[in-house]
Amino acid sequence: MAPTGLYAQRWNINVQAAGSAVNALRYLARYVFKTATGNRRLNLLPNGQVRWPFRSSQTGHKTHLDLTPDELIRRFLQHILPESYCRVRCFGWFHPAAKVRANRVRALLRLAPLLSLAQKQTWQIPEGLLPLAPEPVPQPPPVPAPLCPCCQKPMIFLERWQAGQTPPRP
């Protein structure tokens, strides 16, 4: 249990990129869907140690670690959430079982519903509804601002006037 003074303290958090998003999602998925060790078989060794199998993150190969029972329990307990914290759960229309709700939301957003292969073959736009909005057409990237001839920094557009007009005074 953490001391109560830690919650009142202002924290300075340093957030940095740590590799690809795929690796981060794989790492977080272990804590969202399973326990820290999963349903792995632990073997008791003759010297009183426990053999804990795992997959090496560097090589991707299965390997094992021999630990004392106390060390195994200590490492496992580090993955138990503190009191009043909960694991990430899917709820509302994001829940995998809420396909009907998700399709209602998609209909409100004028998007095609999420359908199984059999449903896709028979689905048609209901009568009275306009066809679904077309996919957005990708736009060309904006033209970069011209550079200032003096400082070589991008110039900022403030105001435009027609040829023959006098520019407004500042």
C-alpha positions as a printed Julia matrix, in Angstrom:
170×3 Matrix{Float64}:
   0.0     0.0     0.0
   1.45    3.35   -1.02
   1.79    6.18    1.51
  -1.07    8.7     1.24
   1.38   11.57    0.73
   2.24   10.2    -2.71
  -1.25   10.89   -4.02
  -1.15   14.59   -3.01
   2.29   15.13   -4.54
   2.57   16.76   -7.97
   4.38   14.41  -10.32
   6.56   15.39  -13.25
   6.1    12.76  -15.94
   8.58   12.22  -18.74
   6.91   10.57  -21.75
   9.16    9.33  -24.53
   8.7     7.12  -27.56
   9.56    3.52  -26.77
   9.53    1.62  -30.05
   6.63    0.71  -32.28
   2.98    0.81  -31.27
   2.67   -2.91  -32.06
   5.18   -3.83  -29.36
   3.51   -1.51  -26.85
   0.11   -3.08  -27.58
   1.53   -6.59  -27.18
   3.02   -5.59  -23.83
  -0.19   -3.96  -22.56
  -2.37   -6.81  -23.83
  -0.74   -9.12  -21.3
  -2.13   -6.98  -18.5
  -5.53   -6.4   -20.09
  -6.53   -9.94  -20.97
  -4.44  -12.27  -18.8
  -2.55  -12.44  -15.55
   1.18  -11.8   -15.5
   2.1   -15.47  -15.86
  -0.93  -16.93  -17.6
  -1.65  -20.63  -17.23
   1.93  -21.82  -17.43
   3.06  -25.01  -15.78
   5.56  -24.46  -12.98
   8.01  -27.27  -12.24
   9.5   -27.91   -8.82
  13.19  -28.72   -9.11
  15.05  -31.09   -6.75
  17.03  -28.21   -5.2
  13.81  -26.54   -3.99
  13.64  -23.99   -6.79
  10.76  -23.44   -9.21
  11.26  -23.45  -13.0
   9.19  -20.71  -14.65
   8.84  -20.9   -18.46
   8.58  -17.71  -20.52
   9.26  -16.36  -24.02
  12.32  -14.14  -24.37
  11.39  -10.69  -25.68
  14.81  -10.3   -27.38
  14.93  -13.61  -29.26
  11.3   -14.73  -29.24
  12.37  -18.23  -28.17
  10.89  -20.12  -25.26
  13.21  -20.32  -22.28
  12.94  -20.76  -18.51
  14.08  -19.17  -15.3
  14.89  -21.02  -12.08
  13.71  -19.04   -9.03
  13.22  -19.65   -5.35
   9.53  -19.86   -4.4
   9.84  -16.59   -2.47
  11.28  -14.77   -5.5
   8.58  -16.19   -7.8
   5.84  -14.99   -5.44
   7.55  -11.57   -5.1
   7.65  -11.14   -8.88
   4.06  -12.3    -9.27
   2.8    -9.91   -6.58
   4.34   -6.98   -8.45
   1.65   -7.47  -11.1
  -1.33   -7.29   -8.73
  -3.11   -3.97   -8.99
  -3.38   -1.77   -5.88
  -6.68   -1.42   -4.07
  -9.29    0.69   -5.94
  -7.55    0.12   -9.31
  -9.12   -2.12  -11.91
  -8.05   -3.77  -15.13
  -9.03   -2.28  -18.46
 -12.42   -3.57  -19.48
 -14.35   -3.18  -22.71
 -17.81   -1.79  -22.09
 -20.61    0.0   -23.88
 -20.66   -0.28  -27.64
 -16.95   -1.23  -27.71
 -17.68   -4.54  -25.98
 -17.23   -7.52  -28.34
 -20.74   -8.81  -27.52
 -22.38   -5.42  -28.29
 -22.45   -5.76  -32.07
 -26.03   -4.45  -32.32
 -25.16   -1.33  -30.31
 -21.99   -0.82  -32.34
 -23.98   -0.99  -35.58
 -26.49    1.55  -34.24
 -23.64    3.95  -33.53
 -22.17    3.3   -36.96
 -25.59    4.0   -38.53
 -25.78    7.33  -36.71
 -22.36    8.15  -38.09
 -23.55    7.09  -41.55
 -21.0     4.27  -41.73
 -21.55    0.77  -43.06
 -22.39   -1.77  -40.32
 -19.97   -4.43  -39.15
 -21.32   -7.64  -40.64
 -20.34  -11.28  -40.91
 -19.6   -12.68  -44.37
 -23.09  -14.19  -44.65
 -24.71  -10.92  -43.54
 -22.66   -8.91  -46.05
 -24.08  -10.96  -48.91
 -27.69  -10.13  -47.99
 -27.41   -6.64  -46.44
 -29.0    -3.72  -48.28
 -29.51   -0.08  -47.37
 -32.94    0.26  -45.69
 -35.6     2.1   -47.68
 -35.94    5.8   -46.93
 -32.3     6.24  -46.01
 -29.84    8.05  -48.16
 -26.87    6.06  -49.36
 -23.91    5.99  -47.06
 -21.51    8.89  -47.23
 -18.68    8.2   -49.66
 -15.2     7.64  -48.36
 -13.3    10.92  -48.09
 -11.04   11.69  -51.05
  -7.45   12.26  -49.97
  -6.44   15.88  -50.43
  -3.01   16.91  -51.69
  -0.67   18.15  -49.0
  -0.78   21.91  -48.4
   1.75   24.07  -50.19
   4.45   25.17  -47.74
   4.55   28.86  -46.84
   7.13   30.95  -48.69
  10.33   31.7   -46.8
  11.27   35.2   -45.68
  14.17   36.49  -47.81
  15.85   37.97  -44.71
  15.6    35.33  -41.96
  14.66   32.24  -44.06
  11.72   31.4   -41.75
   8.22   30.64  -43.06
   6.14   33.77  -43.61
   2.71   33.99  -41.95
  -0.27   35.16  -44.0
  -1.99   38.03  -42.17
  -4.17   39.84  -44.71
  -4.82   39.97  -48.45
  -5.78   42.93  -50.6
  -6.49   43.33  -54.31
  -4.09   44.87  -56.78
  -4.52   48.65  -56.89
  -5.69   48.87  -53.26
  -3.52   50.45  -50.65
  -2.55   48.14  -47.8
  -4.07   49.03  -44.41
  -1.87   50.96  -42.03
  -0.79   49.21  -38.83
